[in-house]
């Protein structure tokens, strides 16, 4: 099967690991390399594409700033180093993207933020707003608060979760190797690059190796696991070398890499998850005008809701029924049940008055709504 091309994708997540971003000998950012990567991102951004970054490096930078000795750190030492490093990392990304007139927004997440629906929706909304404002979200695991029980442990899988959460259609993992090989290339000179993986079989999983860099938490095995998360969520993924300057331009020019293909797309995969996987916690009954609007692709506004039933929290799945009680669709609710009851049937200005804040205008956003036939 022919490989896709970078130009086909509209929303791209780029994962940058510590070993690429930070010179391990000097403990400093590889400024020339990062500037070249920012050039690549700016070009994609100028073409109208959405670009997100999942960046490692906070602990490595913190170690350098604090002049900590080499060797393993205790959990609290890693958290403290990350607290220092996150400030440095945010400033670095802000400066390199700002040189192109692009704003950068820092988002720190933990495993729970992408698994608990309320937090998931909050993070997704923030990412969506930054992209709407044409900023580039820079996302990292929140190492200052994440314990071993609530951390990813590597940013490959975090990047895959972020990609599906943001409905990205491509995840790029920049690595210290240019793709997946049929054998470890360091040990086997005859190892061959696998250019396209149509599905992740047990054979593909078997060829994955382990990390080769002391700064890397994840090796090829975690990258294949990330590919399973991404492709299940409707996101294509590729692994390419980040050791070269302008790595994204190299991909666009047909450079060596491994593509992991998905049979779906982010929207259909997300809709399938909402419609068939989540247990509904409540029901909204809407008027005939709202039914027509939803079938035309609109979001559900509070004004169209005539009845609220069930005990649900923001982010829970609910059933949407028409005035004749027939099911119209299912979606993720943007308000707790108590708040939904208070604002049902009200216009957007009324909602602001009732809540005392400028809240979300939609009861269920169309991206979080599956409308049946």
Short mmCIF file of C-alpha atoms in Angstrom, two decimals:
data_model
loop_
_atom_site.label_atom_id
_atom_site.label_comp_id
_atom_site.label_asym_id
_atom_site.label_seq_id
_atom_site.Cartn_x
_atom_site.Cartn_y
_atom_site.Cartn_z
CA UNK A 1 0.00 0.00 0.00
CA UNK A 2 1.28 3.49 -0.88
CA UNK A 3 2.28 5.74 2.00
CA UNK A 4 0.15 8.80 2.73
CA UNK A 5 1.60 12.28 2.32
CA UNK A 6 1.97 14.95 4.99
CA UNK A 7 0.01 17.39 2.84
CA UNK A 8 -3.14 15.26 3.26
CA UNK A 9 -3.55 16.01 6.97
CA UNK A 10 -5.31 18.97 8.58
CA UNK A 11 -4.54 18.50 12.30
CA UNK A 12 -1.12 17.18 13.24
CA UNK A 13 0.33 16.29 16.65
CA UNK A 14 4.14 16.26 16.84
CA UNK A 15 5.77 14.41 19.72
CA UNK A 16 9.28 15.52 20.69
CA UNK A 17 11.28 13.43 23.14
CA UNK A 18 13.86 14.57 25.69
CA UNK A 19 16.72 12.92 23.85
CA UNK A 20 16.02 15.05 20.78
CA UNK A 21 15.25 18.29 22.58
CA UNK A 22 18.02 18.26 25.19
CA UNK A 23 21.76 17.73 24.67
CA UNK A 24 22.47 15.16 27.38
CA UNK A 25 26.14 16.16 27.71
CA UNK A 26 25.50 19.88 28.16
CA UNK A 27 22.03 19.63 29.68
CA UNK A 28 20.83 22.38 27.34
CA UNK A 29 18.27 22.59 24.57
CA UNK A 30 19.55 21.87 21.08
CA UNK A 31 18.68 25.37 19.91
CA UNK A 32 19.56 25.03 16.23
CA UNK A 33 17.58 21.81 15.86
CA UNK A 34 14.56 23.22 17.69
CA UNK A 35 14.60 26.37 15.56
CA UNK A 36 14.55 24.21 12.42
CA UNK A 37 11.63 22.17 13.77
CA UNK A 38 9.78 25.41 14.60
CA UNK A 39 10.35 26.50 10.98
CA UNK A 40 8.67 23.29 9.82
CA UNK A 41 5.75 23.80 12.18
CA UNK A 42 5.35 27.41 11.13
CA UNK A 43 5.15 26.36 7.50
CA UNK A 44 2.35 23.88 8.28
CA UNK A 45 0.63 26.52 10.40
CA UNK A 46 0.83 29.07 7.58
CA UNK A 47 -0.80 26.55 5.24
CA UNK A 48 -3.82 26.59 7.57
CA UNK A 49 -3.16 23.32 9.38
CA UNK A 50 -3.64 22.84 13.12
CA UNK A 51 -0.40 21.91 14.87
CA UNK A 52 0.00 20.56 18.41
CA UNK A 53 3.18 19.58 20.25
CA UNK A 54 3.66 16.94 22.92
CA UNK A 55 7.04 17.84 24.38
CA UNK A 56 9.19 16.00 26.86
CA UNK A 57 12.14 17.67 28.50
CA UNK A 58 10.98 19.25 31.75
CA UNK A 59 12.83 16.86 34.07
CA UNK A 60 15.98 16.91 31.91
CA UNK A 61 15.99 20.71 31.83
CA UNK A 62 15.26 20.92 35.55
CA UNK A 63 18.18 18.61 36.33
CA UNK A 64 20.44 20.86 34.33
CA UNK A 65 19.18 24.10 35.89
CA UNK A 66 19.53 22.62 39.40
CA UNK A 67 22.90 21.01 38.57
CA UNK A 68 21.74 17.62 39.82
CA UNK A 69 24.12 14.66 39.41
CA UNK A 70 23.51 11.96 36.81
CA UNK A 71 21.66 8.84 37.82
CA UNK A 72 18.11 7.89 38.79
CA UNK A 73 15.98 10.33 40.76
CA UNK A 74 13.46 9.57 43.48
CA UNK A 75 9.84 10.45 42.66
CA UNK A 76 9.85 13.66 44.70
CA UNK A 77 13.18 14.65 43.14
CA UNK A 78 11.77 14.15 39.65
CA UNK A 79 8.71 16.18 40.55
CA UNK A 80 10.84 19.03 41.91
CA UNK A 81 13.13 18.96 38.88
CA UNK A 82 10.06 19.05 36.62
CA UNK A 83 8.74 22.11 38.47
CA UNK A 84 11.89 24.00 37.49
CA UNK A 85 12.10 22.48 34.03
CA UNK A 86 8.49 23.20 33.06
CA UNK A 87 9.11 26.93 33.37
CA UNK A 88 12.18 26.66 31.14
CA UNK A 89 10.41 24.40 28.65
CA UNK A 90 7.41 26.72 28.31
CA UNK A 91 9.69 29.73 27.76
CA UNK A 92 11.71 27.89 25.11
CA UNK A 93 8.64 26.87 23.09
CA UNK A 94 7.12 30.32 23.47
CA UNK A 95 10.27 31.92 22.08
CA UNK A 96 10.85 29.61 19.11
CA UNK A 97 7.21 29.76 18.00
CA UNK A 98 6.95 33.45 18.82
CA UNK A 99 9.78 34.09 16.36
CA UNK A 100 7.24 33.11 13.68
CA UNK A 101 4.45 35.19 15.18
CA UNK A 102 2.73 32.10 16.62
CA UNK A 103 1.44 31.97 20.18
CA UNK A 104 2.15 28.92 22.36
CA UNK A 105 -0.15 27.63 25.09
CA UNK A 106 1.12 25.25 27.78
CA UNK A 107 -1.14 22.38 28.88
CA UNK A 108 -0.01 19.99 31.62
CA UNK A 109 -1.91 16.72 31.90
CA UNK A 110 -1.86 13.45 33.80
CA UNK A 111 -3.22 10.02 32.93
CA UNK A 112 -6.44 10.84 34.78
CA UNK A 113 -7.00 13.93 32.65
CA UNK A 114 -7.41 11.78 29.55
CA UNK A 115 -9.35 8.95 31.18
CA UNK A 116 -11.90 10.78 33.35
CA UNK A 117 -14.58 12.23 31.08
CA UNK A 118 -14.99 15.54 32.91
CA UNK A 119 -11.26 16.28 32.81
CA UNK A 120 -11.07 14.92 29.26
CA UNK A 121 -13.70 17.41 28.11
CA UNK A 122 -11.97 20.28 29.91
CA UNK A 123 -8.64 19.48 28.25
CA UNK A 124 -10.29 18.95 24.87
CA UNK A 125 -12.12 22.28 25.13
CA UNK A 126 -8.93 24.14 26.03
CA UNK A 127 -7.04 22.56 23.13
CA UNK A 128 -9.90 23.37 20.77
CA UNK A 129 -9.98 27.02 21.83
CA UNK A 130 -6.22 27.43 21.43
CA UNK A 131 -6.41 25.97 17.93
CA UNK A 132 -9.34 28.23 17.11
CA UNK A 133 -7.16 31.17 18.15
CA UNK A 134 -4.38 29.80 15.89
CA UNK A 135 -2.04 29.13 18.79
CA UNK A 136 -0.01 25.95 19.10
CA UNK A 137 -0.78 23.92 22.26
CA UNK A 138 2.39 22.57 23.90
CA UNK A 139 1.43 19.58 26.02
CA UNK A 140 3.47 17.67 28.56
CA UNK A 141 2.78 15.19 31.31
CA UNK A 142 2.31 17.07 34.58
CA UNK A 143 5.37 15.56 36.24
CA UNK A 144 5.13 17.89 39.25
CA UNK A 145 1.98 16.18 40.54
CA UNK A 146 1.78 12.82 38.76
CA UNK A 147 2.64 9.86 40.95
CA UNK A 148 3.65 6.48 39.62
CA UNK A 149 0.03 5.35 39.82
CA UNK A 150 -1.37 8.19 37.69
CA UNK A 151 1.34 8.76 35.12
CA UNK A 152 1.87 7.52 31.61
CA UNK A 153 5.58 7.02 32.13
CA UNK A 154 6.30 7.90 28.51
CA UNK A 155 5.11 10.61 26.20
CA UNK A 156 4.49 8.31 23.23
CA UNK A 157 1.27 6.99 24.71
CA UNK A 158 0.41 10.43 26.08
CA UNK A 159 0.83 11.83 22.56
CA UNK A 160 -1.52 9.16 21.20
CA UNK A 161 -4.17 10.03 23.83
CA UNK A 162 -3.79 13.73 23.05
CA UNK A 163 -4.11 13.04 19.31
CA UNK A 164 -7.38 11.16 19.75
CA UNK A 165 -8.65 13.68 22.31
CA UNK A 166 -7.97 16.53 19.88
CA UNK A 167 -9.45 14.62 16.91
CA UNK A 168 -6.11 14.90 15.12
CA UNK A 169 -5.79 12.94 11.90
CA UNK A 170 -2.00 12.46 12.18
CA UNK A 171 0.44 11.81 15.02
CA UNK A 172 4.15 12.21 14.26
CA UNK A 173 6.55 10.55 16.70
CA UNK A 174 10.01 12.01 16.18
CA UNK A 175 12.48 9.42 17.39
CA UNK A 176 16.16 8.56 17.47
CA UNK A 177 15.41 5.97 14.79
CA UNK A 178 13.71 6.52 11.43
CA UNK A 179 10.99 3.90 11.78
CA UNK A 180 10.10 0.33 12.66
CA UNK A 181 12.46 -2.37 11.37
CA UNK A 182 11.87 -6.09 10.98
CA UNK A 183 14.83 -6.67 13.32
CA UNK A 184 16.90 -4.45 15.67
CA UNK A 185 19.04 -2.45 13.19
CA UNK A 186 21.91 -2.02 15.66
CA UNK A 187 22.31 -5.77 15.96
CA UNK A 188 21.36 -6.81 12.43
CA UNK A 189 22.90 -4.99 9.44
CA UNK A 190 20.35 -6.66 7.18
CA UNK A 191 17.36 -5.27 9.08
CA UNK A 192 14.79 -3.67 6.76
CA UNK A 193 12.57 -0.68 7.40
CA UNK A 194 8.85 -1.43 7.38
CA UNK A 195 7.42 1.58 5.49
CA UNK A 196 3.71 0.91 6.05
CA UNK A 197 1.86 -0.99 8.79
CA UNK A 198 -1.75 -1.51 7.75
CA UNK A 199 -2.71 -3.22 11.01
CA UNK A 200 -0.84 -3.98 14.21
CA UNK A 201 -0.50 -7.76 14.28
CA UNK A 202 1.28 -9.94 16.80
CA UNK A 203 4.19 -10.09 14.33
CA UNK A 204 4.48 -6.30 14.36
CA UNK A 205 4.40 -6.24 18.15
CA UNK A 206 7.11 -8.90 18.28
CA UNK A 207 9.65 -6.82 16.36
CA UNK A 208 9.37 -3.82 18.74
CA UNK A 209 12.49 -3.25 20.84
CA UNK A 210 13.32 -1.18 23.93
CA UNK A 211 14.68 2.31 24.52
CA UNK A 212 18.23 3.06 23.39
CA UNK A 213 18.75 6.48 25.02
CA UNK A 214 19.16 7.24 28.70
CA UNK A 215 16.83 10.25 28.38
CA UNK A 216 14.11 8.23 26.63
CA UNK A 217 11.50 6.54 28.79
CA UNK A 218 9.86 4.79 25.86
CA UNK A 219 11.38 2.56 23.20
CA UNK A 220 9.89 1.05 20.06
CA UNK A 221 7.55 -1.08 22.13
CA UNK A 222 5.81 1.96 23.58
CA UNK A 223 5.65 3.50 20.11
CA UNK A 224 3.78 0.47 18.81
CA UNK A 225 1.47 0.68 21.82
CA UNK A 226 0.94 4.35 20.99
CA UNK A 227 0.12 3.34 17.43
CA UNK A 228 -2.60 1.01 18.72
CA UNK A 229 -4.16 3.86 20.72
CA UNK A 230 -3.92 6.30 17.83
CA UNK A 231 -5.19 4.05 15.05
CA UNK A 232 -8.06 2.75 17.19
CA UNK A 233 -9.08 6.39 17.68
CA UNK A 234 -9.00 7.12 13.96
CA UNK A 235 -5.58 8.80 13.85
CA UNK A 236 -2.80 7.82 11.45
CA UNK A 237 0.65 7.68 13.05
CA UNK A 238 4.19 7.74 11.78
CA UNK A 239 7.61 7.24 13.29
CA UNK A 240 10.45 9.25 11.77
CA UNK A 241 13.95 10.33 12.67
CA UNK A 242 14.25 13.49 14.70
CA UNK A 243 18.03 13.49 14.59
CA UNK A 244 18.06 15.53 11.39
CA UNK A 245 17.21 19.21 11.10
CA UNK A 246 13.85 20.05 9.54
CA UNK A 247 12.43 16.57 10.27
CA UNK A 248 8.86 17.48 9.23
CA UNK A 249 10.08 18.85 5.92
CA UNK A 250 11.98 15.60 5.39
CA UNK A 251 8.73 13.67 5.90
CA UNK A 252 6.93 15.99 3.47
CA UNK A 253 9.69 15.29 0.94
CA UNK A 254 9.13 11.53 1.20
CA UNK A 255 11.86 10.76 3.74
CA UNK A 256 12.23 7.40 5.44
CA UNK A 257 9.62 6.64 8.09
CA UNK A 258 7.04 4.06 9.12
CA UNK A 259 3.33 4.82 8.69
CA UNK A 260 0.72 3.15 10.88
CA UNK A 261 -2.63 3.38 9.11
CA UNK A 262 -6.11 3.57 10.57
CA UNK A 263 -9.23 2.36 8.74
CA UNK A 264 -11.35 5.09 10.35
CA UNK A 265 -11.07 8.81 10.96
CA UNK A 266 -11.07 10.78 14.25
CA UNK A 267 -14.67 11.96 13.94
CA UNK A 268 -16.25 8.60 13.12
CA UNK A 269 -14.18 6.82 15.77
CA UNK A 270 -15.17 9.37 18.41
CA UNK A 271 -18.82 9.20 17.40
CA UNK A 272 -18.72 5.40 17.55
CA UNK A 273 -17.26 5.62 21.06
CA UNK A 274 -20.01 7.98 22.20
CA UNK A 275 -22.84 6.05 20.55
CA UNK A 276 -21.89 2.51 21.40
CA UNK A 277 -19.44 2.37 24.29
CA UNK A 278 -20.53 4.84 26.94
CA UNK A 279 -23.41 4.05 29.31
CA UNK A 280 -26.00 6.89 29.26
CA UNK A 281 -26.52 8.49 32.66
CA UNK A 282 -29.55 10.61 31.80
CA UNK A 283 -32.01 11.86 29.18
CA UNK A 284 -32.75 15.23 27.61
CA UNK A 285 -36.08 15.77 25.86
CA UNK A 286 -35.96 18.49 23.22
CA UNK A 287 -38.54 20.39 21.16
CA UNK A 288 -39.28 19.88 17.47
CA UNK A 289 -37.21 22.89 16.43
CA UNK A 290 -34.16 21.52 18.20
CA UNK A 291 -34.65 18.13 16.53
CA UNK A 292 -34.57 19.82 13.13
CA UNK A 293 -31.48 21.81 14.09
CA UNK A 294 -29.60 18.73 15.31
CA UNK A 295 -30.40 16.80 12.14
CA UNK A 296 -28.98 19.77 10.20
CA UNK A 297 -25.68 19.47 12.10
CA UNK A 298 -26.15 22.05 14.86
CA UNK A 299 -25.19 21.79 18.52
CA UNK A 300 -27.88 21.40 21.18
CA UNK A 301 -28.57 24.71 22.94
CA UNK A 302 -30.30 25.01 26.33
CA UNK A 303 -33.23 26.82 24.66
CA UNK A 304 -34.25 23.62 22.86
CA UNK A 305 -34.36 21.42 25.99
CA UNK A 306 -37.77 20.91 27.58
CA UNK A 307 -37.05 18.13 30.10
CA UNK A 308 -34.01 16.86 32.02
CA UNK A 309 -33.94 13.41 33.63
CA UNK A 310 -31.26 11.44 35.47
CA UNK A 311 -28.26 12.13 37.66
CA UNK A 312 -25.28 12.96 35.48
CA UNK A 313 -22.12 15.02 35.63
CA UNK A 314 -20.43 17.10 33.00
CA UNK A 315 -18.84 14.77 30.46
CA UNK A 316 -21.31 11.91 30.99
CA UNK A 317 -23.20 10.43 28.07
CA UNK A 318 -26.92 11.21 27.82
CA UNK A 319 -29.75 10.20 25.48
CA UNK A 320 -31.46 12.96 23.50
CA UNK A 321 -35.16 12.37 22.75
CA UNK A 322 -37.64 14.32 20.66
CA UNK A 323 -41.03 15.57 21.91
CA UNK A 324 -42.55 12.24 20.85
CA UNK A 325 -39.97 10.44 23.09
CA UNK A 326 -38.20 8.84 20.11
CA UNK A 327 -34.40 8.77 20.42
CA UNK A 328 -32.73 11.46 18.33
CA UNK A 329 -29.16 10.79 19.39
CA UNK A 330 -26.60 10.56 22.18
CA UNK A 331 -23.92 12.92 23.35
CA UNK A 332 -21.60 14.14 26.07
CA UNK A 333 -23.35 16.72 28.25
CA UNK A 334 -21.56 20.00 29.01
CA UNK A 335 -23.31 20.60 32.35
CA UNK A 336 -24.11 18.70 35.54
CA UNK A 337 -27.75 17.58 35.85
CA UNK A 338 -28.60 20.27 38.43
CA UNK A 339 -27.28 23.05 36.20
CA UNK A 340 -28.94 21.57 33.10
CA UNK A 341 -32.28 21.65 34.92
CA UNK A 342 -31.81 25.32 35.81
CA UNK A 343 -30.97 26.49 32.29
CA UNK A 344 -33.25 24.26 30.19
CA UNK A 345 -35.44 26.24 27.81
CA UNK A 346 -33.43 29.42 28.36
CA UNK A 347 -31.69 31.61 25.80
CA UNK A 348 -27.94 32.14 25.91
CA UNK A 349 -28.20 35.59 27.60
CA UNK A 350 -30.50 34.07 30.23
CA UNK A 351 -28.00 31.28 30.86
CA UNK A 352 -25.31 33.85 31.60
CA UNK A 353 -27.60 35.62 34.05
CA UNK A 354 -28.65 32.39 35.80
CA UNK A 355 -25.13 31.02 36.16
CA UNK A 356 -23.49 34.36 36.88
CA UNK A 357 -20.72 33.53 34.43
CA UNK A 358 -20.31 33.35 30.68
CA UNK A 359 -20.64 29.58 30.43
CA UNK A 360 -20.68 27.30 27.44
CA UNK A 361 -23.42 28.19 24.99
CA UNK A 362 -24.08 24.56 24.03
CA UNK A 363 -25.75 21.95 26.21
CA UNK A 364 -24.10 19.36 23.92
CA UNK A 365 -21.56 20.47 21.32
CA UNK A 366 -22.04 18.93 17.88
CA UNK A 367 -18.56 17.34 18.07
CA UNK A 368 -19.77 15.47 21.16
CA UNK A 369 -23.13 14.48 19.64
CA UNK A 370 -24.17 11.47 17.57
CA UNK A 371 -27.48 11.96 15.78
CA UNK A 372 -29.31 8.85 14.62
CA UNK A 373 -31.04 8.35 11.31
#
